[in-house]
Amino acid sequence: MFRHVAVIGAGAAGLVVGHELLREGHTVVVYEKGEQVGGSWIYTSETESDPLGVDPNRYPVHSSLYKSLRVNLPRELMGFQAYPFVARNYEGSVDLRRYPGHEEVLRYLQNFAREFGVDQVVRLHTEVLNARLVESNKWKVKSRKKDDVVEEETFDAVVVCNGHFSVPRLAQVPGIDSWPGKQMHSHNYRIPNPFQDQVVILIGHYASGLDIKRDLAGFAKEVHIASRSVADETHEKQPGYDNMWLHSMVERANEDGTVVFRNGRVVSADVIMHCTGYKYNYPFLETNGIVTVDDNRVGPLYKHVFPPVLAPGLSFVGIPQKVIPFPFFELQSKWIASVLSGRIVLPSQDEMMEDVKAFYSKLEASGKPKRYTHIMDYPQLIEYTDWLAAQCNCQGYEEWRKQMAYSAFKNAFITRPGTYRDEWDDEHLVAEANKDFIKYTSNKSK
Ligand code: FAD
């Protein structure tokens, strides 16, 4: 059974879904509002008119990349299984480092799209304005081209891949409305130069916060990091820096420009930068309330992909976080492509709903807040990807990939937080990965 499928977005997720749907024999249109494929990996020096990213009338910018960004996963781990992200295995590869800069990722994705012919089904400059279910299980997708021409087309299914790193989430800081300094979100951070001699407070100490603090340290007068994952009394000078401190969370901001931390320290600051993550956002999706976003839970979704009531016509790729994104998207895409062709049969609506409810109850019982619904830890990631692979009867994460995910994480967060991109201990796993990659000599899977 072959279907006519609309994919919304041509980032890493949309491209690999496009590839897997085509491989399965479906006909595909990938809608992309931007002028090239690659999504988040298209760096721009442009920032939004509202640096906090909350004004609904702001000019929106999709990518959150900063200029200095190098990938935070080793390239062997990061690439699609069918198209390893190996230095020199594709046209134009120039950054041979194991943790290359963002430009190399964009080249890799664009080569993937070209080599697998996905670029042939992408409609650039075409923004999806509305996607809705109509009678007889068909979906109408309304889109607008660059020249403002609006079109509507009917599909059997829609796969949503619009990314979730563009709409900022902000920390709630008592007193912030009358604090006179400048506030922004890391979404609008590009380069450190404008922060010369300023006192900057970064709220959030995960992926972006960790990079940006080092970027800023050479320019700013002082960098203060507020983290909610440390004890209230924490006040630690950061090793290797004489102008950077780690604090517990911000307690309040005052009219006189000072900011008070839970550890009692008071800092007079010029800038507060929220490195506090992003919100899921589907402004184009009309489901009559069947799918909602509540406190960063997109639901109900069976295995983070199919809303039971609308399955298999509607699906989402790439919602889970703290995963190994590209090969993760690839496995979800294989599952969706096979479900749409009828090679894999989903459980009944009731069974899927029961599964979702059981998952929510388990989260609640473990004390995790709703906003953690799509955040996976390492055992969950392995369990989930093994489950997907078993469903699809395809290769799940290879043993070396599972081990490398663990070693890379340990290296980045425990052993060498400052230097993990240039020093590591898992060379034996790199050798195993490279041996495995030989089978993709033509760079294409059959
Ligand atoms: P995106 O890449 O965001 O693509 C979504 C696409 O949808 C965009 O092209 C957008 O224009 C399009 N779109 C949106 N709405 C519409 C619409 N209505 N109509 C048409 N098109 C639309 N991952 C890693 O693997 N390694 C890393 O080192 C890494 N570093 C990161 C650093 C930062 C700062 C950030 C923000 C993310 C990082 N990631 C990293 C995660 C990265 O975002 C994912 O790997 C992946 O690129 C996400 O792909 P996506 O396709 O889901 O979304």
Short mmCIF file of C-alpha atoms and ligand atoms in Angstrom, two decimals:
data_model
loop_
_atom_site.label_atom_id
_atom_site.label_comp_id
_atom_site.label_asym_id
_atom_site.label_seq_id
_atom_site.Cartn_x
_atom_site.Cartn_y
_atom_site.Cartn_z
CA MET A 1 0.00 0.00 0.00
CA PHE A 2 1.65 3.25 -1.10
CA ARG A 3 0.57 6.60 0.22
CA HIS A 4 0.92 10.23 -0.74
CA VAL A 5 2.71 11.80 2.21
CA ALA A 6 3.44 15.40 3.21
CA VAL A 7 6.53 16.02 5.33
CA ILE A 8 6.73 19.40 7.06
CA GLY A 9 10.32 20.65 7.34
CA ALA A 10 13.57 19.71 5.58
CA GLY A 11 15.97 19.59 8.50
CA ALA A 12 17.72 16.35 9.47
CA ALA A 13 14.39 14.78 10.48
CA GLY A 14 12.45 15.76 7.37
CA LEU A 15 15.27 14.65 5.07
CA VAL A 16 15.62 11.20 6.58
CA VAL A 17 11.83 10.72 6.69
CA GLY A 18 11.76 11.72 3.03
CA HIS A 19 14.42 9.13 2.27
CA GLU A 20 12.72 6.30 4.18
CA LEU A 21 9.29 7.08 2.72
CA LEU A 22 10.71 7.05 -0.82
CA ARG A 23 12.54 3.78 -0.11
CA GLU A 24 9.26 2.23 0.98
CA GLY A 25 7.60 3.31 -2.29
CA HIS A 26 5.47 6.20 -1.05
CA THR A 27 5.14 9.46 -2.96
CA VAL A 28 6.41 12.39 -0.96
CA VAL A 29 6.38 16.17 -0.81
CA VAL A 30 8.75 17.77 1.71
CA TYR A 31 7.70 21.34 2.47
CA GLU A 32 10.47 23.69 3.55
CA LYS A 33 9.92 27.35 4.30
CA GLY A 34 13.63 28.20 4.08
CA GLU A 35 15.75 28.65 0.99
CA GLN A 36 17.85 25.52 1.46
CA VAL A 37 17.66 22.17 3.24
CA GLY A 38 19.42 21.57 6.57
CA GLY A 39 17.15 23.30 9.11
CA SER A 40 18.91 24.20 12.33
CA TRP A 41 22.31 23.71 10.71
CA ILE A 42 21.94 26.75 8.45
CA TYR A 43 23.87 29.31 10.46
CA THR A 44 22.80 32.92 10.18
CA SER A 45 24.26 36.02 11.80
CA GLU A 46 20.71 37.41 11.85
CA THR A 47 18.92 37.57 15.19
CA GLU A 48 15.32 38.30 16.10
CA SER A 49 13.96 41.79 16.68
CA ASP A 50 13.08 40.70 20.25
CA PRO A 51 16.25 39.16 21.79
CA LEU A 52 14.12 37.23 24.30
CA GLY A 53 12.08 35.72 21.47
CA VAL A 54 8.69 36.29 23.05
CA ASP A 55 7.12 39.15 21.06
CA PRO A 56 4.54 37.45 18.80
CA ASN A 57 5.20 40.12 16.14
CA ARG A 58 8.97 39.63 16.09
CA TYR A 59 10.72 38.68 12.88
CA PRO A 60 11.37 34.96 13.51
CA VAL A 61 14.76 33.33 12.87
CA HIS A 62 14.80 29.53 12.75
CA SER A 63 18.37 28.57 13.66
CA SER A 64 19.83 28.86 17.15
CA LEU A 65 23.44 28.19 16.14
CA TYR A 66 26.22 30.40 17.42
CA LYS A 67 29.21 31.08 15.20
CA SER A 68 31.78 29.07 17.15
CA LEU A 69 29.58 25.96 17.48
CA ARG A 70 31.26 22.59 17.09
CA VAL A 71 29.12 19.47 17.35
CA ASN A 72 28.70 17.98 20.81
CA LEU A 73 28.64 14.34 19.64
CA PRO A 74 31.48 12.52 17.87
CA ARG A 75 30.79 12.31 14.16
CA GLU A 76 30.73 8.47 14.09
CA LEU A 77 27.86 8.55 16.56
CA MET A 78 26.06 11.49 15.05
CA GLY A 79 25.58 10.36 11.44
CA PHE A 80 22.71 8.40 9.92
CA GLN A 81 23.34 4.65 9.87
CA ALA A 82 22.84 4.55 6.09
CA TYR A 83 25.15 7.49 5.49
CA PRO A 84 27.95 7.69 8.02
CA PHE A 85 29.22 11.14 8.88
CA VAL A 86 32.77 10.21 8.02
CA ALA A 87 35.39 12.76 7.09
CA ARG A 88 35.91 12.80 3.32
CA ASN A 89 33.19 10.29 2.45
CA TYR A 90 31.10 12.96 0.80
CA GLU A 91 31.61 15.85 -1.53
CA GLY A 92 33.11 18.99 -0.07
CA SER A 93 34.11 17.64 3.36
CA VAL A 94 36.74 20.02 4.65
CA ASP A 95 36.54 19.91 8.44
CA LEU A 96 38.07 16.57 9.32
CA ARG A 97 37.88 16.93 13.09
CA ARG A 98 36.00 14.30 15.07
CA TYR A 99 33.81 17.10 16.48
CA PRO A 100 33.62 19.40 13.46
CA GLY A 101 32.14 22.88 13.19
CA HIS A 102 28.51 23.42 12.19
CA GLU A 103 29.35 24.13 8.52
CA GLU A 104 30.46 20.51 8.08
CA VAL A 105 27.10 19.22 9.34
CA LEU A 106 25.23 21.36 6.84
CA ARG A 107 27.43 20.04 4.00
CA TYR A 108 26.81 16.49 5.22
CA LEU A 109 23.01 16.92 5.32
CA GLN A 110 22.88 18.59 1.93
CA ASN A 111 24.99 15.81 0.42
CA PHE A 112 22.71 13.22 2.02
CA ALA A 113 19.68 14.90 0.44
CA ARG A 114 21.40 15.02 -2.95
CA GLU A 115 22.83 11.49 -2.94
CA PHE A 116 19.55 9.87 -1.95
CA GLY A 117 17.44 12.06 -4.24
CA VAL A 118 15.44 13.56 -1.38
CA ASP A 119 16.21 17.05 -2.71
CA GLN A 120 14.05 16.16 -5.72
CA VAL A 121 10.92 16.07 -3.57
CA VAL A 122 11.64 19.14 -1.45
CA ARG A 123 9.67 22.33 -2.15
CA LEU A 124 11.84 25.18 -0.93
CA HIS A 125 10.46 28.61 0.04
CA THR A 126 7.16 26.91 0.81
CA GLU A 127 5.75 27.41 4.27
CA VAL A 128 2.96 25.19 5.55
CA LEU A 129 0.24 27.46 6.90
CA ASN A 130 -2.26 24.78 7.84
CA ALA A 131 -2.51 20.99 7.97
CA ARG A 132 -5.88 19.47 8.87
CA LEU A 133 -7.78 16.23 8.69
CA VAL A 134 -10.71 16.24 6.27
CA GLU A 135 -13.22 13.56 5.44
CA SER A 136 -12.21 10.03 4.45
CA ASN A 137 -8.97 10.16 6.38
CA LYS A 138 -7.30 12.60 4.04
CA TRP A 139 -5.17 15.55 5.08
CA LYS A 140 -5.31 18.98 3.46
CA VAL A 141 -2.07 20.92 3.53
CA LYS A 142 -2.21 24.62 2.76
CA SER A 143 1.10 26.25 1.90
CA ARG A 144 2.45 29.61 0.81
CA LYS A 145 5.29 30.09 -1.64
CA LYS A 146 7.78 32.96 -1.68
CA ASP A 147 5.67 34.84 -4.22
CA ASP A 148 2.72 34.64 -1.76
CA VAL A 149 0.85 32.13 -3.91
CA VAL A 150 -1.21 29.91 -1.61
CA GLU A 151 -1.92 26.31 -2.58
CA GLU A 152 -3.79 23.41 -1.04
CA GLU A 153 -2.98 19.78 -1.66
CA THR A 154 -4.50 16.55 -0.34
CA PHE A 155 -2.43 13.78 1.26
CA ASP A 156 -2.98 10.41 2.91
CA ALA A 157 -0.63 11.28 5.73
CA VAL A 158 1.38 14.11 7.29
CA VAL A 159 4.71 13.74 9.07
CA VAL A 160 5.63 16.73 11.23
CA CYS A 161 9.35 17.60 11.31
CA ASN A 162 9.37 21.34 11.99
CA GLY A 163 12.08 21.20 14.68
CA HIS A 164 11.88 22.32 18.28
CA PHE A 165 14.83 24.61 18.85
CA SER A 166 13.38 27.93 17.73
CA VAL A 167 10.79 29.10 20.26
CA PRO A 168 12.49 30.02 23.57
CA ARG A 169 11.45 28.87 27.03
CA LEU A 170 12.37 31.36 29.73
CA ALA A 171 13.24 31.07 33.39
CA GLN A 172 10.76 32.70 35.78
CA VAL A 173 12.69 35.27 37.82
CA PRO A 174 10.83 37.24 40.51
CA GLY A 175 11.29 40.98 40.00
CA ILE A 176 12.53 40.64 36.42
CA ASP A 177 9.97 43.09 34.99
CA SER A 178 11.53 46.03 36.79
CA TRP A 179 15.15 44.89 36.39
CA PRO A 180 16.81 47.50 34.12
CA GLY A 181 19.41 45.31 32.35
CA LYS A 182 19.26 43.57 28.99
CA GLN A 183 17.62 40.16 28.73
CA MET A 184 17.98 37.68 25.91
CA HIS A 185 17.69 33.97 25.11
CA SER A 186 20.56 31.86 23.79
CA HIS A 187 18.48 31.43 20.59
CA ASN A 188 19.66 34.96 19.71
CA TYR A 189 23.30 34.54 20.75
CA ARG A 190 25.82 34.49 17.87
CA ILE A 191 29.20 35.95 18.88
CA PRO A 192 30.82 37.09 22.16
CA ASN A 193 32.16 40.50 21.00
CA PRO A 194 29.07 42.58 21.99
CA PHE A 195 29.55 41.42 25.60
CA GLN A 196 32.99 43.03 25.94
CA ASP A 197 33.56 44.15 29.55
CA GLN A 198 29.99 43.33 30.59
CA VAL A 199 28.78 41.32 33.56
CA VAL A 200 26.69 38.49 32.19
CA ILE A 201 24.46 36.04 34.02
CA LEU A 202 23.68 32.82 32.19
CA ILE A 203 20.65 30.93 33.44
CA GLY A 204 20.96 27.24 32.57
CA HIS A 205 24.00 25.01 32.45
CA TYR A 206 23.35 22.39 29.79
CA ALA A 207 24.44 22.15 26.12
CA SER A 208 24.23 25.80 25.00
CA GLY A 209 25.03 27.27 28.42
CA LEU A 210 28.20 25.17 28.65
CA ASP A 211 29.47 26.40 25.28
CA ILE A 212 28.40 30.00 25.57
CA LYS A 213 30.04 30.51 28.98
CA ARG A 214 33.42 29.60 27.45
CA ASP A 215 32.77 31.76 24.40
CA LEU A 216 31.98 34.73 26.63
CA ALA A 217 34.78 34.30 29.16
CA GLY A 218 37.41 35.91 26.88
CA PHE A 219 35.27 39.03 26.34
CA ALA A 220 32.97 39.61 29.29
CA LYS A 221 34.17 41.19 32.54
CA GLU A 222 32.43 38.48 34.56
CA VAL A 223 30.32 35.44 33.74
CA HIS A 224 27.97 34.07 36.41
CA ILE A 225 26.15 30.81 35.74
CA ALA A 226 22.91 30.00 37.56
CA SER A 227 22.10 26.31 37.66
CA ARG A 228 19.09 24.61 39.18
CA SER A 229 20.95 21.29 39.42
CA VAL A 230 23.36 22.35 42.16
CA ALA A 231 22.91 22.77 45.92
CA ASP A 232 21.58 26.11 47.16
CA GLU A 233 24.88 27.11 48.80
CA THR A 234 26.92 26.58 45.61
CA HIS A 235 29.34 29.37 44.68
CA GLU A 236 32.30 27.95 42.75
CA LYS A 237 34.97 29.67 40.74
CA GLN A 238 35.26 27.74 37.48
CA PRO A 239 38.61 25.97 37.03
CA GLY A 240 40.82 27.63 34.42
CA TYR A 241 38.98 30.98 34.56
CA ASP A 242 39.38 33.97 36.84
CA ASN A 243 36.14 35.66 35.76
CA MET A 244 33.59 32.82 35.86
CA TRP A 245 31.51 31.46 38.74
CA LEU A 246 28.89 28.75 39.12
CA HIS A 247 25.96 29.61 41.41
CA SER A 248 22.72 28.05 42.49
CA MET A 249 19.57 29.44 40.85
CA VAL A 250 18.69 33.12 40.67
CA GLU A 251 16.34 34.08 43.51
CA ARG A 252 15.28 37.54 42.31
CA ALA A 253 16.24 40.54 40.21
CA ASN A 254 16.05 44.08 41.61
CA GLU A 255 15.24 47.53 40.26
CA ASP A 256 18.78 48.72 41.09
CA GLY A 257 20.25 46.28 38.55
CA THR A 258 21.40 43.68 41.06
CA VAL A 259 20.59 39.99 40.86
CA VAL A 260 20.44 37.78 43.96
CA PHE A 261 21.28 34.08 43.85
CA ARG A 262 19.97 31.42 46.22
CA ASN A 263 23.47 31.18 47.70
CA GLY A 264 23.01 34.76 48.96
CA ARG A 265 25.48 36.34 46.50
CA VAL A 266 24.47 39.63 44.92
CA VAL A 267 25.79 40.60 41.47
CA SER A 268 25.22 43.86 39.62
CA ALA A 269 24.74 42.62 36.06
CA ASP A 270 24.38 44.06 32.56
CA VAL A 271 22.85 41.05 30.84
CA ILE A 272 20.78 38.00 31.75
CA MET A 273 20.92 35.31 29.08
CA HIS A 274 18.37 32.50 29.35
CA CYS A 275 19.96 29.23 28.19
CA THR A 276 16.83 27.43 29.25
CA GLY A 277 15.73 25.45 26.22
CA TYR A 278 12.82 25.66 23.84
CA LYS A 279 9.09 25.02 23.43
CA TYR A 280 7.36 22.65 21.06
CA ASN A 281 5.26 24.66 18.68
CA TYR A 282 2.91 23.61 15.87
CA PRO A 283 1.12 26.78 14.76
CA PHE A 284 0.02 25.17 11.47
CA LEU A 285 -1.49 22.00 12.89
CA GLU A 286 -5.26 21.77 13.27
CA THR A 287 -6.35 18.67 15.20
CA ASN A 288 -9.48 19.93 16.99
CA GLY A 289 -7.72 19.59 20.31
CA ILE A 290 -6.71 15.95 19.78
CA VAL A 291 -3.01 16.81 19.98
CA THR A 292 -2.02 19.48 22.50
CA VAL A 293 1.17 20.96 23.90
CA ASP A 294 0.97 21.34 27.65
CA ASP A 295 4.02 22.24 29.73
CA ASN A 296 6.25 20.88 26.93
CA ARG A 297 4.34 17.62 26.68
CA VAL A 298 3.12 16.95 23.14
CA GLY A 299 0.35 14.49 23.51
CA PRO A 300 -1.07 12.06 23.59
CA LEU A 301 1.54 10.36 21.43
CA TYR A 302 2.10 6.61 21.18
CA LYS A 303 5.86 6.10 21.58
CA HIS A 304 6.38 9.86 21.02
CA VAL A 305 5.29 9.46 17.37
CA PHE A 306 1.62 8.67 16.63
CA PRO A 307 -1.43 10.37 18.24
CA PRO A 308 -3.61 7.25 18.74
CA VAL A 309 -6.81 8.84 17.42
CA LEU A 310 -5.14 10.17 14.26
CA ALA A 311 -2.71 7.31 13.59
CA PRO A 312 -1.22 6.51 11.20
CA GLY A 313 -2.20 9.62 9.23
CA LEU A 314 -0.38 12.00 11.55
CA SER A 315 3.06 11.40 13.01
CA PHE A 316 5.95 13.37 14.53
CA VAL A 317 9.66 12.76 14.12
CA GLY A 318 12.31 13.99 16.52
CA ILE A 319 10.31 14.99 19.57
CA PRO A 320 12.45 13.21 22.22
CA GLN A 321 15.43 15.11 23.61
CA LYS A 322 18.86 14.13 24.91
CA VAL A 323 19.01 11.45 22.24
CA ILE A 324 21.48 10.86 19.40
CA PRO A 325 19.36 12.84 16.98
CA PHE A 326 20.15 11.75 13.41
CA PRO A 327 20.15 7.93 13.78
CA PHE A 328 17.23 8.30 16.19
CA PHE A 329 15.20 10.16 13.53
CA GLU A 330 16.23 7.46 11.06
CA LEU A 331 14.74 4.64 13.15
CA GLN A 332 11.53 6.56 13.79
CA SER A 333 11.29 7.23 10.04
CA LYS A 334 11.67 3.56 9.15
CA TRP A 335 8.87 2.74 11.57
CA ILE A 336 6.55 5.41 10.13
CA ALA A 337 7.29 4.41 6.51
CA SER A 338 6.50 0.74 7.26
CA VAL A 339 3.37 1.55 9.26
CA LEU A 340 2.08 3.69 6.39
CA SER A 341 2.64 0.91 3.87
CA GLY A 342 0.92 -1.61 6.13
CA ARG A 343 4.01 -3.79 6.64
CA ILE A 344 3.74 -3.00 10.34
CA VAL A 345 0.36 -2.89 12.02
CA LEU A 346 -0.12 -0.56 14.97
CA PRO A 347 -2.04 -1.72 18.05
CA SER A 348 -5.68 -0.61 18.30
CA GLN A 349 -6.46 2.99 19.26
CA ASP A 350 -7.47 1.87 22.76
CA GLU A 351 -4.30 -0.13 23.23
CA MET A 352 -2.13 2.78 22.12
CA MET A 353 -3.99 5.13 24.47
CA GLU A 354 -3.53 2.67 27.35
CA ASP A 355 0.19 2.54 26.59
CA VAL A 356 0.41 6.36 26.67
CA LYS A 357 -1.51 6.52 29.96
CA ALA A 358 0.74 3.87 31.50
CA PHE A 359 3.80 5.86 30.39
CA TYR A 360 2.44 9.07 31.95
CA SER A 361 1.64 7.24 35.20
CA LYS A 362 5.16 5.83 35.34
CA LEU A 363 6.63 9.31 34.86
CA GLU A 364 4.44 10.71 37.59
CA ALA A 365 5.28 7.86 39.98
CA SER A 366 8.98 8.51 39.47
CA GLY A 367 8.45 12.17 40.42
CA LYS A 368 9.29 13.57 37.00
CA PRO A 369 7.43 16.75 36.03
CA LYS A 370 5.31 16.84 32.86
CA ARG A 371 7.89 18.93 31.03
CA TYR A 372 10.27 15.92 31.19
CA THR A 373 7.90 13.73 29.14
CA HIS A 374 10.14 13.70 26.08
CA ILE A 375 13.52 13.76 27.82
CA MET A 376 15.26 10.42 27.66
CA ASP A 377 18.08 9.14 29.81
CA TYR A 378 20.61 6.66 28.45
CA PRO A 379 18.77 3.41 29.41
CA GLN A 380 15.49 4.78 28.00
CA LEU A 381 17.22 5.76 24.78
CA ILE A 382 18.67 2.29 24.29
CA GLU A 383 15.41 0.56 25.23
CA TYR A 384 13.41 2.78 22.87
CA THR A 385 15.74 2.43 19.87
CA ASP A 386 15.99 -1.35 20.38
CA TRP A 387 12.18 -1.45 20.44
CA LEU A 388 11.94 0.55 17.20
CA ALA A 389 14.50 -1.70 15.51
CA ALA A 390 12.59 -4.81 16.59
CA GLN A 391 9.36 -3.33 15.18
CA CYS A 392 11.00 -2.57 11.86
CA ASN A 393 13.07 -5.74 11.81
CA CYS A 394 16.08 -3.56 11.04
CA GLN A 395 19.50 -2.79 12.50
CA GLY A 396 19.18 -0.88 15.78
CA TYR A 397 22.03 1.00 17.35
CA GLU A 398 25.18 -1.05 16.82
CA GLU A 399 27.02 -2.23 19.94
CA TRP A 400 29.85 0.25 19.29
CA ARG A 401 27.28 3.07 18.99
CA LYS A 402 25.69 2.19 22.31
CA GLN A 403 29.09 2.12 24.00
CA MET A 404 30.23 5.29 22.28
CA ALA A 405 27.08 7.13 23.36
CA TYR A 406 28.01 6.29 26.92
CA SER A 407 31.73 7.09 26.62
CA ALA A 408 31.10 10.38 24.77
CA PHE A 409 28.58 11.48 27.37
CA LYS A 410 30.97 10.64 30.22
CA ASN A 411 33.83 12.43 28.49
CA ALA A 412 31.77 15.58 27.85
CA PHE A 413 30.06 15.89 31.21
CA ILE A 414 32.39 14.21 33.71
CA THR A 415 35.94 13.51 32.54
CA ARG A 416 36.78 16.47 30.30
CA PRO A 417 33.96 19.03 30.18
CA GLY A 418 36.24 21.75 28.79
CA THR A 419 38.20 19.73 26.24
CA TYR A 420 36.07 16.72 25.28
CA ARG A 421 35.94 17.79 21.62
CA ASP A 422 39.71 17.37 21.29
CA GLU A 423 40.59 14.60 23.76
CA TRP A 424 38.96 11.20 24.37
CA ASP A 425 39.65 7.61 25.42
CA ASP A 426 37.40 5.63 23.08
CA GLU A 427 39.67 5.30 20.04
CA HIS A 428 38.94 1.55 20.00
CA LEU A 429 35.26 2.35 19.37
CA VAL A 430 36.19 4.76 16.56
CA ALA A 431 38.11 1.89 14.92
CA GLU A 432 35.11 -0.41 15.26
CA ALA A 433 32.77 2.21 13.82
CA ASN A 434 35.05 2.84 10.84
CA LYS A 435 35.23 -0.92 10.16
CA ASP A 436 31.45 -1.00 10.19
CA PHE A 437 31.19 1.99 7.84
CA ILE A 438 33.08 0.15 5.09
CA LYS A 439 29.86 -1.62 4.13
CA TYR A 440 28.43 1.73 3.01
CA THR A 441 31.09 2.09 0.31
CA SER A 442 28.71 3.76 -2.12
CA ASN A 443 27.33 5.83 0.79
CA LYS A 444 23.90 4.43 0.01
CA SER A 445 21.89 1.71 1.67
CA LYS A 446 19.92 -0.64 -0.50
P1 FAD B 1 15.34 21.49 12.29
O1 FAD B 1 16.73 21.26 11.93
O2 FAD B 1 15.02 22.66 13.13
O3 FAD B 1 14.49 21.55 10.94
C1 FAD B 1 13.15 21.92 10.89
C2 FAD B 1 12.86 22.50 9.51
O4 FAD B 1 11.46 22.73 9.40
C3 FAD B 1 13.54 23.84 9.27
O5 FAD B 1 14.25 23.78 8.06
C4 FAD B 1 12.38 24.83 9.18
O6 FAD B 1 12.62 25.89 8.28
C5 FAD B 1 11.25 23.94 8.69
N1 FAD B 1 9.92 24.42 9.03
C6 FAD B 1 9.44 24.77 10.25
N2 FAD B 1 8.15 25.15 10.16
C7 FAD B 1 7.78 25.00 8.87
C8 FAD B 1 6.59 25.23 8.15
N3 FAD B 1 5.47 25.68 8.76
N4 FAD B 1 6.58 25.00 6.82
C9 FAD B 1 7.68 24.56 6.18
N5 FAD B 1 8.86 24.33 6.80
C10 FAD B 1 8.90 24.55 8.13
N6 FAD B 1 22.34 17.61 17.29
C11 FAD B 1 23.38 16.79 17.06
O7 FAD B 1 23.19 15.66 16.59
N7 FAD B 1 24.67 17.18 17.33
C12 FAD B 1 24.96 18.41 17.82
O8 FAD B 1 26.11 18.73 18.05
C13 FAD B 1 23.87 19.32 18.04
N8 FAD B 1 24.11 20.58 18.48
C14 FAD B 1 23.05 21.45 18.60
C15 FAD B 1 23.31 22.76 19.01
C16 FAD B 1 22.27 23.67 19.13
C17 FAD B 1 22.55 25.08 19.56
C18 FAD B 1 20.95 23.27 18.84
C19 FAD B 1 19.81 24.24 18.94
C20 FAD B 1 20.68 21.97 18.46
C21 FAD B 1 21.74 21.05 18.34
N9 FAD B 1 21.51 19.73 17.94
C22 FAD B 1 22.56 18.87 17.76
C23 FAD B 1 20.14 19.26 17.74
C24 FAD B 1 19.69 19.50 16.29
O9 FAD B 1 18.75 20.49 16.31
C25 FAD B 1 19.17 18.22 15.72
O10 FAD B 1 20.28 17.39 15.55
C26 FAD B 1 18.52 18.32 14.35
O11 FAD B 1 19.29 19.07 13.48
C27 FAD B 1 17.09 18.75 14.43
O12 FAD B 1 16.53 18.48 13.18
P2 FAD B 1 15.00 18.69 12.87
O13 FAD B 1 14.82 18.30 11.46
O14 FAD B 1 14.18 18.03 13.91
O15 FAD B 1 14.73 20.25 13.06
#
